[in-house]
Short mmCIF file of C-alpha atoms and ligand atoms in Angstrom, two decimals:
data_model
loop_
_atom_site.label_atom_id
_atom_site.label_comp_id
_atom_site.label_asym_id
_atom_site.label_seq_id
_atom_site.Cartn_x
_atom_site.Cartn_y
_atom_site.Cartn_z
CA MET A 716 0.00 0.00 0.00
CA ALA A 717 1.32 3.46 -0.90
CA SER A 718 2.03 5.62 2.10
CA LYS A 719 -0.53 8.24 3.07
CA SER A 720 0.47 11.84 2.47
CA LEU A 721 0.88 14.37 5.26
CA THR A 722 -0.69 17.82 5.39
CA LEU A 723 0.72 20.44 7.74
CA ILE A 724 -1.77 22.98 9.06
CA LEU A 725 -0.65 26.15 10.82
CA ALA A 726 -1.11 29.87 11.20
CA THR A 727 1.87 32.24 11.21
CA THR A 728 2.67 35.91 11.70
CA PRO A 729 4.54 37.72 8.86
CA THR A 730 7.87 36.61 10.45
CA LEU A 731 6.59 32.98 10.65
CA GLY A 732 5.91 33.09 14.39
CA ILE A 733 3.63 30.26 15.51
CA GLY A 734 3.78 30.26 19.29
CA LYS A 735 4.40 32.17 22.49
CA GLY A 736 4.77 30.82 26.04
CA GLY A 737 3.32 27.41 25.18
CA GLY A 738 0.26 28.82 23.40
CA LEU A 739 -0.73 30.78 20.32
CA PRO A 740 0.77 34.30 19.95
CA TRP A 741 -2.52 36.06 19.07
CA PRO A 742 -5.75 36.59 21.00
CA GLN A 743 -8.41 34.02 20.16
CA LEU A 744 -9.50 34.32 16.52
CA LYS A 745 -12.78 32.38 16.39
CA LYS A 746 -13.07 32.27 12.60
CA GLU A 747 -9.50 31.06 12.21
CA MET A 748 -9.91 28.38 14.88
CA GLY A 749 -13.28 27.42 13.37
CA TYR A 750 -11.55 26.94 10.01
CA PHE A 751 -8.91 24.75 11.70
CA ALA A 752 -11.60 22.62 13.38
CA ARG A 753 -13.73 22.17 10.22
CA VAL A 754 -10.83 21.48 7.91
CA THR A 755 -9.13 18.99 10.22
CA LYS A 756 -12.46 17.14 10.68
CA ARG A 757 -13.73 17.13 7.11
CA THR A 758 -12.88 14.03 5.06
CA SER A 759 -12.57 14.12 1.28
CA PRO A 760 -15.59 13.03 -0.78
CA THR A 761 -15.70 9.32 -1.63
CA GLY A 762 -17.25 9.65 -5.08
CA ILE A 763 -20.09 7.42 -3.93
CA SER A 764 -23.28 9.40 -3.42
CA GLU A 765 -25.93 8.51 -0.88
CA GLY A 766 -28.47 6.00 -2.13
CA ASP A 767 -26.00 4.96 -4.82
CA ALA A 768 -26.20 1.20 -5.38
CA ALA A 769 -22.39 1.04 -5.29
CA GLY A 770 -22.51 2.82 -1.95
CA GLU A 771 -24.95 0.27 -0.56
CA ILE A 772 -22.80 -2.60 -1.69
CA ALA A 773 -19.46 -1.03 -0.77
CA ASN A 774 -17.96 -1.71 2.63
CA LYS A 775 -19.02 1.39 4.53
CA ARG A 776 -16.21 1.77 6.96
CA GLN A 777 -16.36 5.05 8.81
CA ARG A 778 -13.75 7.51 7.55
CA VAL A 779 -11.98 9.94 9.82
CA ASN A 780 -8.97 12.27 9.67
CA ALA A 781 -6.03 12.10 12.04
CA VAL A 782 -4.26 14.99 13.79
CA VAL A 783 -0.61 14.44 14.66
CA MET A 784 0.87 16.75 17.28
CA GLY A 785 3.83 17.09 19.59
CA ARG A 786 3.47 16.67 23.34
CA LYS A 787 3.69 20.43 23.97
CA THR A 788 0.87 21.11 21.49
CA TRP A 789 -1.23 18.46 23.27
CA ASP A 790 -0.54 20.26 26.57
CA SER A 791 -1.58 23.58 24.98
CA ILE A 792 -5.08 22.34 24.11
CA PRO A 793 -7.61 22.95 26.91
CA GLU A 794 -8.15 19.64 28.74
CA ARG A 795 -11.88 19.68 28.06
CA LEU A 796 -11.22 19.93 24.29
CA ARG A 797 -8.74 17.09 24.05
CA PRO A 798 -8.50 14.67 22.42
CA LEU A 799 -9.80 16.89 19.58
CA ARG A 800 -13.25 15.51 18.80
CA GLY A 801 -14.11 13.75 15.56
CA ARG A 802 -10.45 13.13 14.75
CA VAL A 803 -7.96 10.38 15.59
CA ASN A 804 -5.42 12.10 17.86
CA VAL A 805 -1.75 11.08 17.75
CA VAL A 806 0.80 12.53 20.18
CA VAL A 807 4.52 12.40 19.37
CA THR A 808 6.87 12.32 22.35
CA ARG A 809 10.40 11.09 23.11
CA SER A 810 8.97 9.59 26.26
CA VAL A 811 6.12 7.36 25.12
CA ASP A 812 5.86 5.42 28.38
CA GLY A 813 6.08 8.54 30.51
CA PHE A 814 3.31 10.21 28.54
CA ARG A 815 1.06 7.11 28.65
CA GLY A 816 1.55 7.06 32.41
CA LYS A 817 0.62 10.71 32.72
CA LEU A 818 -2.55 10.16 30.66
CA GLU A 819 -3.60 7.37 32.96
CA GLY A 820 -3.14 9.59 35.97
CA GLU A 821 -5.46 12.15 34.37
CA LYS A 822 -9.10 11.53 33.46
CA GLN A 823 -8.70 8.78 30.77
CA GLY A 824 -11.33 6.11 30.37
CA GLU A 825 -14.01 8.80 30.19
CA GLU A 826 -16.95 7.08 28.55
CA GLY A 827 -16.94 7.03 24.75
CA VAL A 828 -13.77 9.12 24.58
CA GLU A 829 -10.85 7.38 22.93
CA GLY A 830 -7.48 8.52 24.25
CA PRO A 831 -4.69 9.58 21.90
CA ILE A 832 -2.32 7.18 20.14
CA VAL A 833 1.17 7.82 21.56
CA VAL A 834 4.23 7.38 19.34
CA GLY A 835 7.93 8.29 19.25
CA SER A 836 8.11 10.06 15.88
CA VAL A 837 6.04 11.42 13.01
CA ALA A 838 7.18 8.43 10.90
CA ASP A 839 5.82 6.10 13.61
CA ALA A 840 2.55 8.01 13.54
CA LEU A 841 2.20 7.43 9.78
CA ALA A 842 3.04 3.75 10.18
CA GLN A 843 0.36 3.32 12.88
CA LEU A 844 -2.27 5.15 10.85
CA GLN A 845 -1.50 3.08 7.74
CA GLY A 846 -2.74 -0.22 9.11
CA ASP A 847 -6.05 -1.05 10.80
CA ARG A 848 -4.69 -0.12 14.20
CA VAL A 849 -7.47 2.42 14.25
CA GLY A 850 -11.10 1.22 14.20
CA ALA A 851 -11.89 3.51 11.28
CA GLU A 852 -10.38 4.20 7.88
CA VAL A 853 -8.04 7.17 8.19
CA ASP A 854 -8.40 9.72 5.41
CA LYS A 855 -6.20 12.80 5.80
CA VAL A 856 -3.26 12.88 8.18
CA MET A 857 -2.86 16.45 9.42
CA VAL A 858 0.22 17.57 11.31
CA ILE A 859 -0.81 20.32 13.76
CA GLY A 860 2.56 21.23 15.29
CA GLY A 861 4.53 22.54 16.94
CA ALA A 862 7.78 23.70 15.41
CA SER A 863 9.86 20.56 15.93
CA ILE A 864 7.03 18.31 14.75
CA TYR A 865 6.57 20.39 11.57
CA GLU A 866 10.35 20.07 11.00
CA GLN A 867 10.23 16.29 11.48
CA ALA A 868 7.27 16.00 9.13
CA LEU A 869 8.91 18.10 6.41
CA LYS A 870 11.87 15.71 6.29
CA LEU A 871 9.50 12.96 5.13
CA ARG A 872 8.61 12.65 1.44
CA GLU A 873 5.01 12.09 2.51
CA ALA A 874 4.71 15.77 3.53
CA ARG A 875 2.99 17.12 0.39
CA HIS A 876 0.68 19.94 1.49
CA VAL A 877 0.78 22.92 3.84
CA LEU A 878 -2.44 24.68 4.82
CA LEU A 879 -1.10 28.02 5.96
CA THR A 880 -3.06 30.89 7.44
CA LYS A 881 -1.08 34.09 6.99
CA ILE A 882 -1.87 36.36 9.94
CA GLN A 883 -1.06 39.81 8.64
CA LYS A 884 -0.10 41.30 11.99
CA GLU A 885 3.06 40.85 14.03
CA TYR A 886 2.85 39.41 17.55
CA GLU A 887 5.68 38.59 19.91
CA CYS A 888 6.62 34.95 19.41
CA ASP A 889 9.14 32.48 20.85
CA THR A 890 8.48 29.65 18.37
CA PHE A 891 8.80 29.86 14.58
CA PHE A 892 8.06 27.81 11.47
CA SER A 893 11.33 27.01 9.69
CA GLU A 894 10.34 26.19 6.11
CA ASP A 895 10.48 28.75 3.30
CA LEU A 896 7.28 28.08 1.34
CA GLY A 897 8.25 30.84 -1.09
CA GLY A 898 11.22 28.73 -2.24
CA ASP A 899 11.63 26.32 -5.17
CA GLY A 900 10.27 23.26 -3.36
CA TRP A 901 6.76 24.67 -2.98
CA ARG A 902 4.02 26.12 -5.18
CA LYS A 903 1.12 28.19 -3.90
CA ALA A 904 -2.15 26.62 -5.00
CA SER A 905 -5.01 28.56 -6.60
CA GLU A 906 -8.15 29.47 -4.69
CA SER A 907 -10.07 26.71 -6.48
CA GLU A 908 -7.47 24.12 -5.46
CA LEU A 909 -7.75 25.39 -1.88
CA LYS A 910 -11.55 25.02 -2.02
CA GLU A 911 -11.34 21.52 -3.39
CA PHE A 912 -8.68 20.47 -0.87
CA THR A 913 -10.47 21.84 2.20
CA GLY A 914 -14.12 21.50 1.15
CA GLU A 915 -14.60 25.11 2.36
CA GLU A 916 -16.79 27.56 0.43
CA PHE A 917 -14.93 30.82 1.29
CA GLU A 918 -18.05 32.92 0.75
CA ASP A 919 -16.31 35.92 2.34
CA GLY A 920 -13.14 35.21 0.32
CA VAL A 921 -9.83 33.77 1.47
CA GLU A 922 -8.94 37.03 3.26
CA ILE A 923 -10.86 37.50 6.47
CA GLU A 924 -10.74 40.15 9.17
CA GLU A 925 -11.51 39.48 12.81
CA LYS A 926 -10.85 41.72 15.83
CA GLY A 927 -9.08 44.13 13.47
CA VAL A 928 -6.64 41.40 12.39
CA ARG A 929 -6.51 40.38 8.72
CA PHE A 930 -5.59 36.85 7.71
CA GLU A 931 -5.48 34.84 4.51
CA PHE A 932 -6.08 31.09 4.02
CA CYS A 933 -3.49 29.51 1.69
CA LEU A 934 -2.48 26.07 0.41
CA TYR A 935 1.06 25.20 -0.69
CA ASN A 936 1.83 21.99 -2.56
CA ARG A 937 5.24 20.37 -2.73
CA VAL A 938 6.84 20.43 -6.17
CA GLU A 939 7.94 16.89 -7.16
N1 FOL B 1051 -3.62 25.87 12.42
C1 FOL B 1051 -4.33 26.98 12.26
N2 FOL B 1051 -4.68 27.37 11.03
N3 FOL B 1051 -4.70 27.72 13.31
C2 FOL B 1051 -4.39 27.34 14.57
O1 FOL B 1051 -4.74 28.05 15.52
C3 FOL B 1051 -3.65 26.17 14.80
N4 FOL B 1051 -3.34 25.74 16.06
C4 FOL B 1051 -2.66 24.62 16.19
C5 FOL B 1051 -2.26 23.91 15.05
N5 FOL B 1051 -2.57 24.32 13.83
C6 FOL B 1051 -3.28 25.44 13.68
C7 FOL B 1051 -2.27 24.10 17.54
N6 FOL B 1051 -3.00 24.69 18.63
C8 FOL B 1051 -6.99 23.88 19.54
C9 FOL B 1051 -6.23 24.67 20.39
C10 FOL B 1051 -4.90 24.93 20.07
C11 FOL B 1051 -4.33 24.40 18.91
C12 FOL B 1051 -5.11 23.62 18.08
C13 FOL B 1051 -6.45 23.36 18.40
C14 FOL B 1051 -8.42 23.61 19.90
O2 FOL B 1051 -8.82 23.77 21.02
N7 FOL B 1051 -9.27 23.20 18.93
C15 FOL B 1051 -10.64 22.78 19.14
C16 FOL B 1051 -11.58 23.94 19.29
C17 FOL B 1051 -11.97 24.63 18.02
C18 FOL B 1051 -12.90 25.85 18.22
O3 FOL B 1051 -12.76 26.56 19.21
O4 FOL B 1051 -13.74 26.07 17.31
C19 FOL B 1051 -11.01 21.86 17.96
O5 FOL B 1051 -12.01 21.16 18.09
O6 FOL B 1051 -10.29 21.85 16.93
#
């Protein structure tokens, strides 16, 4: 089976800042976070429409996306919102056993809530999501940070897409994205490619303003 591709999703300031003090650098931007939640949850269309005979016959395994994150990003998500709902959560840590132990000490085993898969690297995450380790068929694998996890992901050939929100205002940051998407290895996709990839309508356009902050939704594809 061919390996699944990886999509990085992130928002950056003009100097590529992504984080500050273990959280996001900017005040809560609801429309930006809403975009993140919808896009990471939404699976790509199957090509089989409802009521389609082929659809009835086909094995209807539930499809779901996965979000792959570093341990610090996991810690940054409010406890009541994690694992991120409607997505398979994968946490990358150098201390897999330590993290599993910490999870057990927390809530865990809350009814109907599946804990995260814990792995030692982004490559391990892909390997786990490839097989039927997960009860559902995994569609998109989205890498949601932080900096060192984006760097690890970008070293893999599977990293093909970057969904980047360009926040057009500078905020103080202590964590930065390291890849130059303006370079030869990447091509900015058109608005129609972005629509198709995300399933978003962008009725207000790809440039939004919220709380006096402008931001633009972009997709970059790796050049072969
Ligand atoms: N990508 C983009 N475009 N924006 C981000 O803010 C972002 N943040 C992260 C990774 N990629 C990103 C990492 N940080 C939540 C909190 C922090 C976080 C990622 C997600 C979170 O709580 N998400 C919930 C709530 C969404 C909502 O409030 O609507 C979720 O269900 O996704």
